[in-house]
Backbone as CSV, one residue per row, in Angstrom:
resi,resn,N_x,N_y,N_z,CA_x,CA_y,CA_z,C_x,C_y,C_z
1,MET,-10.564,36.548,18.697,-11.370,36.123,17.536,-12.394,35.093,18.008
2,THR,-13.616,35.289,17.619,-14.683,34.361,17.991,-14.806,33.280,16.936
3,ARG,-14.795,32.067,17.380,-14.923,30.940,16.454,-16.358,30.465,16.460
4,THR,-16.954,30.404,15.291,-18.340,29.969,15.165,-18.380,28.484,14.879
5,THR,-19.124,27.760,15.672,-19.276,26.325,15.453,-20.475,26.082,14.556
6,PRO,-20.257,25.439,13.389,-21.374,25.208,12.471,-22.448,24.357,13.122
7,LYS,-23.689,24.631,12.766,-24.804,23.811,13.227,-24.654,22.411,12.672
8,ARG,-24.686,21.423,13.563,-24.426,20.055,13.142,-25.681,19.384,12.610
9,ASN,-25.526,18.722,11.508,-26.609,17.924,10.953,-26.460,16.510,11.501
10,SER,-27.401,16.067,12.304,-27.268,14.778,12.977,-27.221,13.612,12.006
11,ALA,-27.644,13.831,10.764,-27.648,12.733,9.805,-26.277,12.534,9.172
12,ARG,-25.363,13.492,9.319,-24.131,13.412,8.556,-23.183,12.310,9.005
13,PRO,-23.043,11.994,10.302,-22.208,10.845,10.628,-22.705,9.561,9.963
14,GLN,-24.026,9.374,9.919,-24.563,8.199,9.232,-24.318,8.289,7.726
15,ALA,-24.258,9.523,7.215,-24.001,9.691,5.785,-22.627,9.192,5.410
16,MET,-21.670,9.334,6.332,-20.326,8.842,6.036,-20.358,7.341,5.782
17,GLY,-21.087,6.617,6.628,-21.192,5.178,6.430,-21.825,4.841,5.094
18,ALA,-22.848,5.599,4.723,-23.498,5.360,3.439,-22.535,5.605,2.292
19,MET,-21.711,6.667,2.409,-20.756,6.973,1.349,-19.727,5.854,1.211
20,LEU,-19.275,5.302,2.341,-18.242,4.282,2.308,-18.702,3.010,1.607
21,ILE,-19.983,2.685,1.706,-20.447,1.427,1.106,-20.917,1.604,-0.333
22,LEU,-20.961,2.836,-0.845,-21.490,3.031,-2.195,-20.659,2.316,-3.245
23,GLY,-19.314,2.362,-3.081,-18.476,1.669,-4.053,-18.786,0.192,-4.094
24,GLY,-18.993,-0.399,-2.926,-19.356,-1.802,-2.877,-20.708,-2.064,-3.481
25,LEU,-21.636,-1.126,-3.289,-22.960,-1.273,-3.881,-22.873,-1.353,-5.392
26,ILE,-22.071,-0.445,-5.970,-21.963,-0.388,-7.422,-21.329,-1.656,-7.962
27,LEU,-20.194,-2.043,-7.357,-19.474,-3.198,-7.865,-20.292,-4.471,-7.721
28,SER,-20.919,-4.661,-6.559,-21.707,-5.867,-6.367,-22.944,-5.858,-7.239
29,GLY,-23.514,-4.662,-7.450,-24.697,-4.566,-8.290,-24.383,-4.900,-9.735
30,CYS,-23.197,-4.473,-10.201,-22.814,-4.761,-11.574,-22.482,-6.236,-11.751
31,ALA,-21.985,-6.851,-10.670,-21.558,-8.237,-10.789,-22.700,-9.223,-10.594
32,ALA,-23.796,-8.771,-9.990,-24.874,-9.705,-9.647,-25.729,-10.001,-10.863
33,THR,-25.295,-10.945,-11.665,-26.043,-11.347,-12.848,-26.356,-12.825,-12.745
34,GLY,-27.251,-13.268,-13.567,-27.616,-14.672,-13.561,-26.523,-15.581,-14.062
35,GLU,-25.425,-15.020,-14.600,-24.345,-15.824,-15.128,-23.322,-16.205,-14.065
36,GLU,-23.481,-15.705,-12.845,-22.518,-15.996,-11.793,-22.597,-17.479,-11.414
37,PRO,-21.450,-18.103,-11.128,-21.478,-19.499,-10.693,-22.244,-19.642,-9.385
38,ALA,-22.951,-20.740,-9.231,-23.690,-20.992,-8.001,-22.731,-21.425,-6.910
39,PRO,-23.123,-21.244,-5.643,-22.273,-21.715,-4.547,-21.991,-23.202,-4.689
40,GLY,-20.776,-23.605,-4.244,-20.411,-25.012,-4.329,-19.565,-25.326,-5.538
41,GLY,-19.260,-24.300,-6.371,-18.330,-24.495,-7.458,-18.956,-24.985,-8.739
42,THR,-20.269,-25.108,-8.823,-20.907,-25.552,-10.060,-21.042,-24.387,-11.011
43,ASP,-21.279,-24.708,-12.261,-21.452,-23.666,-13.273,-22.910,-23.307,-13.475
44,ALA,-23.793,-23.882,-12.698,-25.207,-23.588,-12.861,-25.508,-22.182,-12.373
45,PRO,-26.372,-21.442,-13.075,-26.703,-20.077,-12.641,-27.286,-20.085,-11.237
46,ALA,-26.907,-19.088,-10.432,-27.433,-18.982,-9.074,-28.793,-18.299,-9.116
47,ASP,-29.725,-18.797,-8.291,-30.986,-18.085,-8.215,-30.816,-16.887,-7.282
48,GLU,-31.819,-16.018,-7.269,-31.691,-14.747,-6.552,-31.423,-14.951,-5.067
49,SER,-31.982,-15.978,-4.470,-31.817,-16.205,-3.034,-30.391,-16.576,-2.668
50,ALA,-29.606,-17.045,-3.655,-28.235,-17.461,-3.374,-27.229,-16.333,-3.545
51,LEU,-27.670,-15.199,-4.086,-26.754,-14.085,-4.314,-26.425,-13.389,-3.006
52,PRO,-25.248,-12.729,-2.921,-24.877,-12.016,-1.693,-25.914,-10.960,-1.340
53,THR,-26.133,-10.762,-0.037,-27.063,-9.743,0.423,-26.296,-8.648,1.151
54,GLY,-27.008,-7.650,1.639,-26.362,-6.563,2.358,-26.091,-5.340,1.514
55,THR,-26.513,-5.368,0.240,-26.274,-4.225,-0.637,-27.525,-3.368,-0.820
56,GLU,-28.574,-3.694,-0.078,-29.781,-2.907,-0.219,-29.555,-1.509,0.363
57,PRO,-30.215,-0.491,-0.210,-30.070,0.873,0.323,-30.481,0.944,1.785
58,GLN,-29.802,1.776,2.542,-30.146,2.065,3.926,-30.311,3.578,4.064
59,PRO,-31.398,4.123,3.521,-31.546,5.578,3.420,-31.529,6.267,4.781
60,LEU,-30.961,7.465,4.792,-30.939,8.279,5.998,-32.354,8.724,6.356
61,ALA,-32.563,9.005,7.623,-33.892,9.400,8.085,-34.301,10.747,7.511
62,GLU,-33.341,11.627,7.266,-33.642,12.931,6.681,-32.707,13.196,5.504
63,ARG,-33.221,13.921,4.528,-32.436,14.228,3.334,-31.199,15.026,3.730
64,THR,-30.045,14.602,3.266,-28.780,15.219,3.656,-27.983,15.596,2.423
65,THR,-27.409,16.789,2.441,-26.580,17.261,1.331,-25.110,17.144,1.703
66,ILE,-24.340,16.535,0.824,-22.903,16.345,1.020,-22.176,17.011,-0.150
67,THR,-21.167,17.805,0.142,-20.328,18.392,-0.904,-19.049,17.580,-1.018
68,ILE,-18.761,17.118,-2.231,-17.581,16.293,-2.495,-16.708,17.000,-3.517
69,ASN,-15.421,17.097,-3.226,-14.498,17.702,-4.180,-13.612,16.641,-4.814
70,THR,-13.501,16.694,-6.122,-12.512,15.914,-6.858,-11.756,16.885,-7.749
71,ALA,-10.471,16.642,-7.924,-9.663,17.581,-8.699,-10.150,17.695,-10.140
72,ALA,-10.725,16.622,-10.652,-11.242,16.621,-12.033,-12.193,15.442,-12.164
73,ARG,-12.945,15.430,-13.244,-13.871,14.314,-13.503,-13.106,13.256,-14.290
74,ILE,-12.347,12.443,-13.562,-11.480,11.456,-14.173,-11.783,10.076,-13.611
75,GLU,-11.163,9.053,-14.223,-11.472,7.664,-13.897,-11.235,7.339,-12.427
76,VAL,-10.241,7.971,-11.824,-9.904,7.700,-10.432,-11.146,7.768,-9.536
77,PHE,-12.034,8.709,-9.841,-13.211,8.930,-9.005,-14.479,8.373,-9.638
78,SER,-14.334,7.407,-10.528,-15.477,6.920,-11.305,-16.561,6.305,-10.425
79,ALA,-16.197,5.713,-9.282,-17.226,5.111,-8.427,-18.223,6.158,-7.955
80,LEU,-17.727,7.359,-7.662,-18.617,8.434,-7.222,-19.567,8.849,-8.338
81,PHE,-19.010,8.998,-9.534,-19.836,9.462,-10.648,-20.829,8.392,-11.088
82,LEU,-20.417,7.122,-10.987,-21.354,6.040,-11.287,-22.481,6.003,-10.261
83,ALA,-22.130,6.236,-8.993,-23.155,6.255,-7.950,-24.192,7.330,-8.231
84,GLU,-23.723,8.489,-8.685,-24.644,9.570,-9.030,-25.507,9.185,-10.225
85,GLU,-24.873,8.665,-11.264,-25.577,8.337,-12.505,-26.593,7.214,-12.298
86,MET,-26.257,6.260,-11.444,-27.105,5.091,-11.242,-28.130,5.285,-10.122
87,GLY,-28.161,6.478,-9.543,-29.171,6.778,-8.547,-28.899,6.245,-7.160
88,GLU,-27.650,5.823,-6.893,-27.345,5.267,-5.576,-27.447,6.318,-4.479
89,PHE,-26.981,7.538,-4.760,-27.075,8.594,-3.753,-28.539,8.863,-3.383
90,ASP,-29.372,8.936,-4.400,-30.783,9.228,-4.167,-31.428,8.138,-3.315
91,ARG,-31.062,6.885,-3.585,-31.625,5.781,-2.814,-31.167,5.816,-1.351
92,GLU,-30.020,6.441,-1.098,-29.542,6.572,0.279,-30.040,7.864,0.937
93,ASN,-30.908,8.612,0.221,-31.464,9.878,0.715,-30.384,10.941,0.873
94,ILE,-29.424,10.936,-0.070,-28.316,11.886,-0.052,-28.328,12.710,-1.331
95,ASP,-28.185,14.012,-1.195,-27.941,14.900,-2.330,-26.448,15.221,-2.346
96,VAL,-25.805,15.044,-3.488,-24.375,15.299,-3.599,-24.129,16.477,-4.523
97,GLU,-23.343,17.424,-4.032,-22.889,18.543,-4.844,-21.396,18.357,-5.089
98,PHE,-21.005,18.238,-6.366,-19.607,18.043,-6.711,-18.937,19.390,-6.978
99,THR,-17.722,19.555,-6.468,-16.892,20.708,-6.804,-15.583,20.186,-7.388
100,GLN,-14.905,21.034,-8.134,-13.633,20.653,-8.741,-12.641,21.791,-8.542
101,ILE,-11.969,21.779,-7.413,-10.922,22.757,-7.135,-9.670,22.006,-6.699
102,ALA,-8.537,22.692,-6.677,-7.285,22.058,-6.283,-7.430,21.445,-4.894
103,SER,-6.830,20.274,-4.709,-7.015,19.554,-3.454,-6.502,20.356,-2.261
104,SER,-5.432,21.140,-2.437,-4.917,21.939,-1.326,-5.956,22.958,-0.875
105,ASP,-6.685,23.557,-1.831,-7.747,24.504,-1.481,-8.952,23.776,-0.900
106,ALA,-9.236,22.591,-1.441,-10.386,21.824,-0.951,-10.181,21.389,0.494
107,LEU,-8.944,21.121,0.878,-8.678,20.704,2.246,-8.961,21.825,3.242
108,VAL,-8.760,23.058,2.808,-9.137,24.195,3.654,-10.647,24.187,3.875
109,GLY,-11.395,23.981,2.787,-12.850,23.898,2.889,-13.298,22.716,3.723
110,LEU,-12.517,21.621,3.693,-12.846,20.449,4.492,-12.770,20.791,5.980
111,GLY,-11.722,21.500,6.368,-11.567,21.868,7.764,-12.616,22.848,8.242
112,GLN,-13.179,23.636,7.313,-14.184,24.631,7.668,-15.603,24.123,7.451
113,ASN,-15.748,22.843,7.146,-17.049,22.208,6.923,-17.802,22.763,5.716
114,GLN,-17.087,23.452,4.827,-17.704,23.888,3.577,-17.745,22.738,2.580
115,ILE,-16.828,21.798,2.740,-16.753,20.580,1.939,-16.706,19.421,2.928
116,GLN,-17.450,18.352,2.647,-17.495,17.249,3.593,-16.610,16.061,3.200
117,MET,-16.206,16.017,1.937,-15.406,14.881,1.486,-14.527,15.321,0.330
118,VAL,-13.270,14.877,0.345,-12.316,15.228,-0.706,-11.652,13.959,-1.214
119,GLY,-11.648,13.782,-2.522,-10.873,12.721,-3.140,-9.537,13.297,-3.554
120,ALA,-8.434,12.771,-3.018,-7.130,13.389,-3.267,-6.023,12.364,-3.083
121,ALA,-4.857,12.707,-3.614,-3.674,11.898,-3.334,-3.241,12.144,-1.895
122,PRO,-2.656,11.136,-1.241,-2.156,11.339,0.119,-0.881,12.176,0.089
123,ASN,-1.067,13.482,-0.127,0.069,14.367,-0.371,0.445,15.177,0.862
124,GLY,1.463,16.022,0.686,1.930,16.834,1.792,0.855,17.732,2.368
125,ALA,0.020,18.309,1.510,-1.043,19.206,1.980,-2.015,18.470,2.891
126,LEU,-2.307,17.218,2.564,-3.224,16.431,3.392,-2.623,16.188,4.773
127,PHE,-1.371,15.785,4.816,-0.744,15.511,6.105,-0.516,16.787,6.905
128,ASN,-0.283,17.902,6.217,-0.179,19.183,6.915,-1.510,19.538,7.585
129,ALA,-2.604,19.291,6.862,-3.924,19.584,7.422,-4.175,18.747,8.670
130,ILE,-3.805,17.475,8.619,-3.970,16.600,9.779,-3.101,17.093,10.938
131,HIS,-1.868,17.482,10.614,-0.949,17.974,11.650,-1.475,19.241,12.317
132,GLU,-2.176,20.064,11.532,-2.703,21.320,12.063,-4.005,21.135,12.831
133,GLY,-4.465,19.900,12.931,-5.611,19.631,13.779,-6.936,19.484,13.070
134,VAL,-6.944,19.482,11.744,-8.197,19.252,11.025,-8.632,17.802,11.265
135,GLY,-9.854,17.631,11.756,-10.344,16.282,12.033,-10.660,15.551,10.749
136,VAL,-9.760,14.717,10.290,-9.903,14.027,9.013,-9.886,12.524,9.238
137,SER,-10.810,11.832,8.593,-10.783,10.369,8.551,-10.551,9.962,7.100
138,LEU,-9.707,8.955,6.903,-9.328,8.552,5.557,-9.866,7.170,5.220
139,ALA,-10.386,7.030,4.011,-10.752,5.732,3.450,-9.846,5.513,2.246
140,MET,-9.156,4.398,2.199,-8.124,4.189,1.188,-8.236,2.775,0.632
141,PRO,-8.069,2.601,-0.653,-7.829,3.622,-1.678,-9.110,4.033,-2.387
142,CYS,-9.028,5.131,-3.179,-10.143,5.511,-4.053,-10.342,4.427,-5.113
143,HIS,-9.227,3.912,-5.594,-9.265,2.883,-6.631,-8.000,2.061,-6.463
144,ASN,-7.874,1.013,-7.230,-6.714,0.132,-7.071,-6.075,-0.142,-8.425
145,SER,-5.904,0.906,-9.192,-5.326,0.769,-10.523,-3.811,0.850,-10.453
146,SER,-3.136,-0.024,-11.172,-1.680,0.046,-11.266,-1.255,0.639,-12.605
147,THR,-2.203,1.206,-13.367,-1.883,1.744,-14.685,-1.545,3.231,-14.646
148,ASP,-1.881,3.911,-13.560,-1.544,5.327,-13.463,-0.034,5.462,-13.300
149,THR,0.601,6.197,-14.187,2.055,6.253,-14.141,2.564,7.494,-14.873
150,TRP,3.866,7.614,-14.919,4.516,8.746,-15.583,4.723,8.460,-17.057
151,TRP,4.613,9.518,-17.851,4.902,9.473,-19.281,5.955,10.536,-19.580
152,VAL,6.797,10.273,-20.573,7.847,11.228,-20.941,7.858,11.386,-22.459
153,ARG,8.077,12.609,-22.903,8.114,12.859,-24.346,9.215,12.013,-24.984
154,THR,8.917,11.500,-26.179,9.804,10.544,-26.833,11.199,11.094,-27.046
155,GLU,11.308,12.357,-27.455,12.639,12.912,-27.726,13.482,13.036,-26.469
156,VAL,12.811,13.184,-25.329,13.536,13.230,-24.053,13.967,11.824,-23.648
157,ALA,13.071,10.874,-23.801,13.385,9.487,-23.453,14.549,8.960,-24.276
158,ASP,14.609,9.339,-25.554,15.667,8.858,-26.445,17.048,9.340,-26.028
159,GLN,17.107,10.447,-25.275,18.400,11.007,-24.862,18.910,10.409,-23.551
160,GLY,18.071,9.647,-22.866,18.494,9.065,-21.605,18.755,10.130,-20.556
161,ALA,19.812,9.942,-19.769,20.123,10.850,-18.669,20.350,12.275,-19.150
162,ALA,20.936,12.423,-20.329,21.208,13.766,-20.854,19.921,14.543,-21.086
163,GLY,18.870,13.855,-21.516,17.605,14.531,-21.740,16.833,14.772,-20.456
164,LEU,17.035,13.905,-19.485,16.299,14.027,-18.230,16.833,15.139,-17.339
165,ALA,18.126,15.350,-17.342,18.718,16.365,-16.479,18.158,17.742,-16.829
166,GLY,17.575,18.412,-15.844,16.997,19.734,-16.073,15.604,19.710,-16.677
167,SER,15.012,18.535,-16.823,13.685,18.433,-17.437,12.596,18.901,-16.466
168,THR,11.426,19.173,-17.038,10.281,19.657,-16.263,9.145,18.656,-16.372
169,TRP,8.520,18.357,-15.220,7.479,17.349,-15.146,6.238,17.937,-14.507
170,ALA,5.089,17.373,-14.857,3.817,17.900,-14.352,2.990,16.795,-13.717
171,SER,2.286,17.173,-12.662,1.268,16.304,-12.085,0.219,17.181,-11.440
172,ALA,-0.914,16.598,-11.116,-1.988,17.370,-10.505,-1.628,17.819,-9.098
173,VAL,-0.694,17.123,-8.470,-0.341,17.422,-7.087,0.980,18.158,-6.984
174,GLY,1.930,17.855,-7.866,3.242,18.472,-7.780,4.204,17.627,-6.965
175,PRO,5.287,18.227,-6.491,6.338,17.445,-5.826,5.923,16.827,-4.510
176,GLY,4.791,17.248,-3.929,4.351,16.692,-2.656,3.500,15.457,-2.783
177,GLY,3.246,14.982,-3.988,2.367,13.844,-4.190,3.093,12.515,-4.107
178,SER,2.357,11.451,-3.795,2.963,10.126,-3.683,3.443,9.587,-5.022
179,SER,2.936,10.148,-6.120,3.374,9.690,-7.443,4.842,9.993,-7.695
180,ILE,5.419,10.869,-6.877,6.827,11.235,-7.060,7.726,10.014,-6.905
181,LEU,7.227,8.959,-6.226,8.023,7.743,-6.044,8.403,7.122,-7.380
182,GLY,7.449,7.083,-8.307,7.734,6.488,-9.602,8.733,7.289,-10.403
183,LEU,8.624,8.619,-10.353,9.579,9.467,-11.063,10.969,9.315,-10.464
184,ASP,11.034,9.248,-9.147,12.324,9.077,-8.489,12.976,7.761,-8.891
185,ASN,12.189,6.701,-9.017,12.729,5.420,-9.472,13.353,5.548,-10.859
186,HIS,12.653,6.246,-11.754,13.156,6.402,-13.116,14.446,7.224,-13.139
187,LEU,14.488,8.272,-12.352,15.689,9.108,-12.318,16.873,8.338,-11.750
188,GLN,16.639,7.553,-10.715,17.726,6.764,-10.141,18.259,5.739,-11.129
189,ASP,17.379,5.199,-11.959,17.826,4.260,-12.996,18.768,4.928,-13.984
190,ASN,18.698,6.263,-14.053,19.565,7.026,-14.956,20.619,7.828,-14.190
191,ASP,20.927,7.381,-12.974,21.955,8.011,-12.132,21.663,9.478,-11.856
192,LEU,20.382,9.798,-11.722,19.962,11.148,-11.373,19.117,11.088,-10.108
193,SER,18.758,12.254,-9.594,17.879,12.312,-8.425,16.767,13.312,-8.685
194,ILE,15.820,13.366,-7.771,14.678,14.254,-7.948,15.113,15.723,-7.965
195,SER,16.244,16.022,-7.388,16.744,17.406,-7.382,17.265,17.834,-8.748
196,ASP,17.406,16.895,-9.686,17.895,17.220,-11.030,16.776,17.613,-11.983
197,VAL,15.515,17.582,-11.511,14.380,17.942,-12.352,13.477,18.914,-11.610
198,THR,12.539,19.492,-12.337,11.525,20.369,-11.752,10.164,19.704,-11.897
199,VAL,9.421,19.612,-10.797,8.073,19.025,-10.826,7.078,20.127,-10.500
200,GLN,6.153,20.358,-11.415,5.182,21.430,-11.268,3.778,20.871,-11.063
201,SER,2.947,21.651,-10.410,1.550,21.285,-10.219,0.696,21.965,-11.281
202,PHE,-0.098,21.162,-11.999,-1.012,21.655,-13.018,-2.429,21.217,-12.646
203,PRO,-3.451,21.960,-13.058,-4.806,21.426,-12.918,-4.893,20.071,-13.609
204,ALA,-5.544,19.112,-12.966,-5.554,17.741,-13.477,-5.997,17.655,-14.932
205,ALA,-6.994,18.444,-15.301,-7.510,18.376,-16.674,-6.513,18.918,-17.686
206,ASP,-5.540,19.722,-17.233,-4.579,20.346,-18.154,-3.306,19.538,-18.326
207,VAL,-3.073,18.551,-17.470,-1.806,17.815,-17.509,-1.573,17.128,-18.856
208,PRO,-2.541,16.384,-19.429,-2.277,15.725,-20.717,-1.895,16.701,-21.824
209,GLN,-2.604,17.820,-21.922,-2.304,18.778,-22.983,-0.962,19.456,-22.767
210,ALA,-0.587,19.666,-21.527,0.731,20.256,-21.248,1.833,19.371,-21.804
211,LEU,1.648,18.053,-21.681,2.635,17.119,-22.214,2.585,17.063,-23.730
212,ILE,1.392,16.995,-24.291,1.245,16.910,-25.748,1.810,18.148,-26.432
213,GLN,1.570,19.314,-25.859,2.011,20.570,-26.466,3.461,20.918,-26.170
214,GLY,4.125,20.109,-25.354,5.540,20.342,-25.077,5.808,21.359,-23.996
215,ALA,4.786,21.733,-23.238,5.009,22.674,-22.132,5.830,22.026,-21.025
216,VAL,5.766,20.696,-20.925,6.575,19.936,-19.974,7.176,18.741,-20.700
217,ASP,8.198,18.153,-20.090,8.874,17.012,-20.700,8.247,15.679,-20.304
218,GLY,7.581,15.671,-19.159,6.958,14.452,-18.686,5.782,14.787,-17.796
219,ALA,4.937,13.790,-17.528,3.744,14.049,-16.718,3.233,12.754,-16.119
220,PHE,2.588,12.883,-14.951,1.902,11.750,-14.331,0.461,11.754,-14.813
221,LEU,0.025,10.651,-15.419,-1.271,10.611,-16.084,-2.157,9.503,-15.542
222,THR,-3.427,9.842,-15.411,-4.468,8.872,-15.141,-5.387,8.849,-16.363
223,GLU,-6.328,7.928,-16.379,-7.300,7.896,-17.472,-8.375,8.952,-17.248
224,PRO,-8.896,9.561,-18.317,-8.656,9.234,-19.726,-7.460,9.965,-20.348
225,GLY,-6.724,10.760,-19.539,-5.599,11.517,-20.084,-4.513,10.649,-20.676
226,ALA,-4.265,9.475,-20.077,-3.219,8.600,-20.581,-3.533,8.122,-21.995
227,THR,-4.800,7.787,-22.241,-5.195,7.347,-23.578,-5.031,8.473,-24.588
228,THR,-5.374,9.690,-24.187,-5.221,10.844,-25.076,-3.768,11.030,-25.470
229,VAL,-2.864,10.920,-24.502,-1.438,11.083,-24.789,-0.923,9.929,-25.642
230,GLU,-1.354,8.719,-25.323,-0.910,7.568,-26.103,-1.326,7.706,-27.566
231,GLU,-2.543,8.162,-27.793,-3.022,8.325,-29.166,-2.286,9.448,-29.896
232,SER,-1.769,10.416,-29.161,-1.029,11.513,-29.799,0.334,11.061,-30.312
233,GLY,0.886,10.012,-29.703,2.167,9.472,-30.138,3.377,10.289,-29.740
234,VAL,3.224,11.278,-28.872,4.352,12.164,-28.548,5.142,11.688,-27.338
235,ALA,4.629,10.698,-26.604,5.276,10.301,-25.358,5.215,8.801,-25.170
236,VAL,6.081,8.311,-24.285,6.113,6.886,-23.963,5.844,6.716,-22.477
237,ARG,5.307,5.555,-22.139,4.917,5.244,-20.757,6.104,4.688,-19.995
238,LEU,6.252,5.107,-18.746,7.313,4.603,-17.885,6.717,3.615,-16.872
239,ASP,7.249,2.413,-16.823,6.783,1.418,-15.857,7.663,1.487,-14.608
240,THR,7.529,2.591,-13.890,8.425,2.810,-12.747,7.693,2.989,-11.428
241,MET,6.363,2.921,-11.444,5.641,3.048,-10.187,5.860,1.796,-9.341
242,PRO,5.843,1.927,-8.004,5.984,0.751,-7.147,4.905,-0.290,-7.454
243,VAL,5.205,-1.544,-7.213,4.237,-2.622,-7.447,2.970,-2.335,-6.650
244,ASP,1.822,-2.441,-7.329,0.534,-2.117,-6.716,0.481,-0.682,-6.211
245,GLY,1.272,0.196,-6.844,1.339,1.581,-6.391,0.047,2.341,-6.553
246,GLY,-0.868,1.837,-7.392,-2.124,2.545,-7.585,-2.902,2.705,-6.298
247,SER,-2.721,1.754,-5.372,-3.478,1.826,-4.131,-3.044,2.989,-3.257
248,SER,-1.886,3.575,-3.535,-1.404,4.678,-2.706,-1.684,6.031,-3.335
249,GLN,-2.306,6.026,-4.500,-2.432,7.262,-5.254,-3.655,8.099,-4.911
250,CYS,-4.593,7.559,-4.158,-5.820,8.307,-3.916,-6.507,7.827,-2.652
251,VAL,-6.988,8.776,-1.869,-7.770,8.457,-0.680,-9.016,9.333,-0.671
252,TYR,-10.023,8.915,0.074,-11.166,9.762,0.361,-10.979,10.329,1.765
253,ALA,-10.949,11.633,1.871,-10.797,12.298,3.162,-12.153,12.851,3.594
254,PHE,-12.624,12.416,4.761,-13.888,12.874,5.316,-13.611,13.924,6.382
255,GLY,-14.305,15.045,6.322,-14.096,16.136,7.263,-14.787,15.931,8.585
256,PRO,-14.564,16.847,9.527,-15.082,16.693,10.892,-16.599,16.659,10.987
257,GLU,-17.296,17.287,10.056,-18.758,17.296,10.156,-19.349,15.927,9.870
258,LEU,-18.627,15.110,9.118,-19.093,13.748,8.861,-18.636,12.781,9.943
259,THR,-17.450,13.009,10.482,-16.844,11.994,11.351,-17.113,12.227,12.830
260,ASN,-17.512,13.429,13.224,-17.763,13.695,14.652,-19.187,13.321,15.047
């Protein structure tokens, strides 16, 4: 079998650096207001010369197109969508094409240079891809939220261990995702183990409705799905994720065309 090596775009390694600093650009840009305290601890407004520097665009020499996959258009990846909306990509001379397919499928595209960046949980599929030799560089975390957690239907929660045994749970990643840690904590609190339940993978956008409609007994939710479920009143939130566990829930994986 003949392996074809894709034509390399010399601007893409530099594009990776531009992508990595975009989150900082957005956050610092939003924070840089005249109301910020001046250096030295005073409450006087800082003038422009006293504000942090280094956030100016550093556009690539040639226009470069990057394909980024996210499982869904959800809060976890909001920095990317804000960068697009606020024109940060354009200022860096980057065109971004967003795709929304399952992360396991996107990782295949990452290895084949069809996709250059994937936002995903650090799951089994990701580590399998690395083990199989896909040149992947990781930037972690996508976000640092500790609010992403498991929810369980109220009637199941009210039954305790009896309701949990044999229950079905949903997440965008399934049993190979790092979010399984929080579910395992909850099951152990009820003298059960992960083998006593079934964890299924659902498209991220479908997880909240699966829980609301009773297709599953529990689900791992991020925003805005968590708010939708909370407003429905059918489920309760479980505070079982590890402390600061949000930092382990999402990484940006850069493929070989960006990192080589």
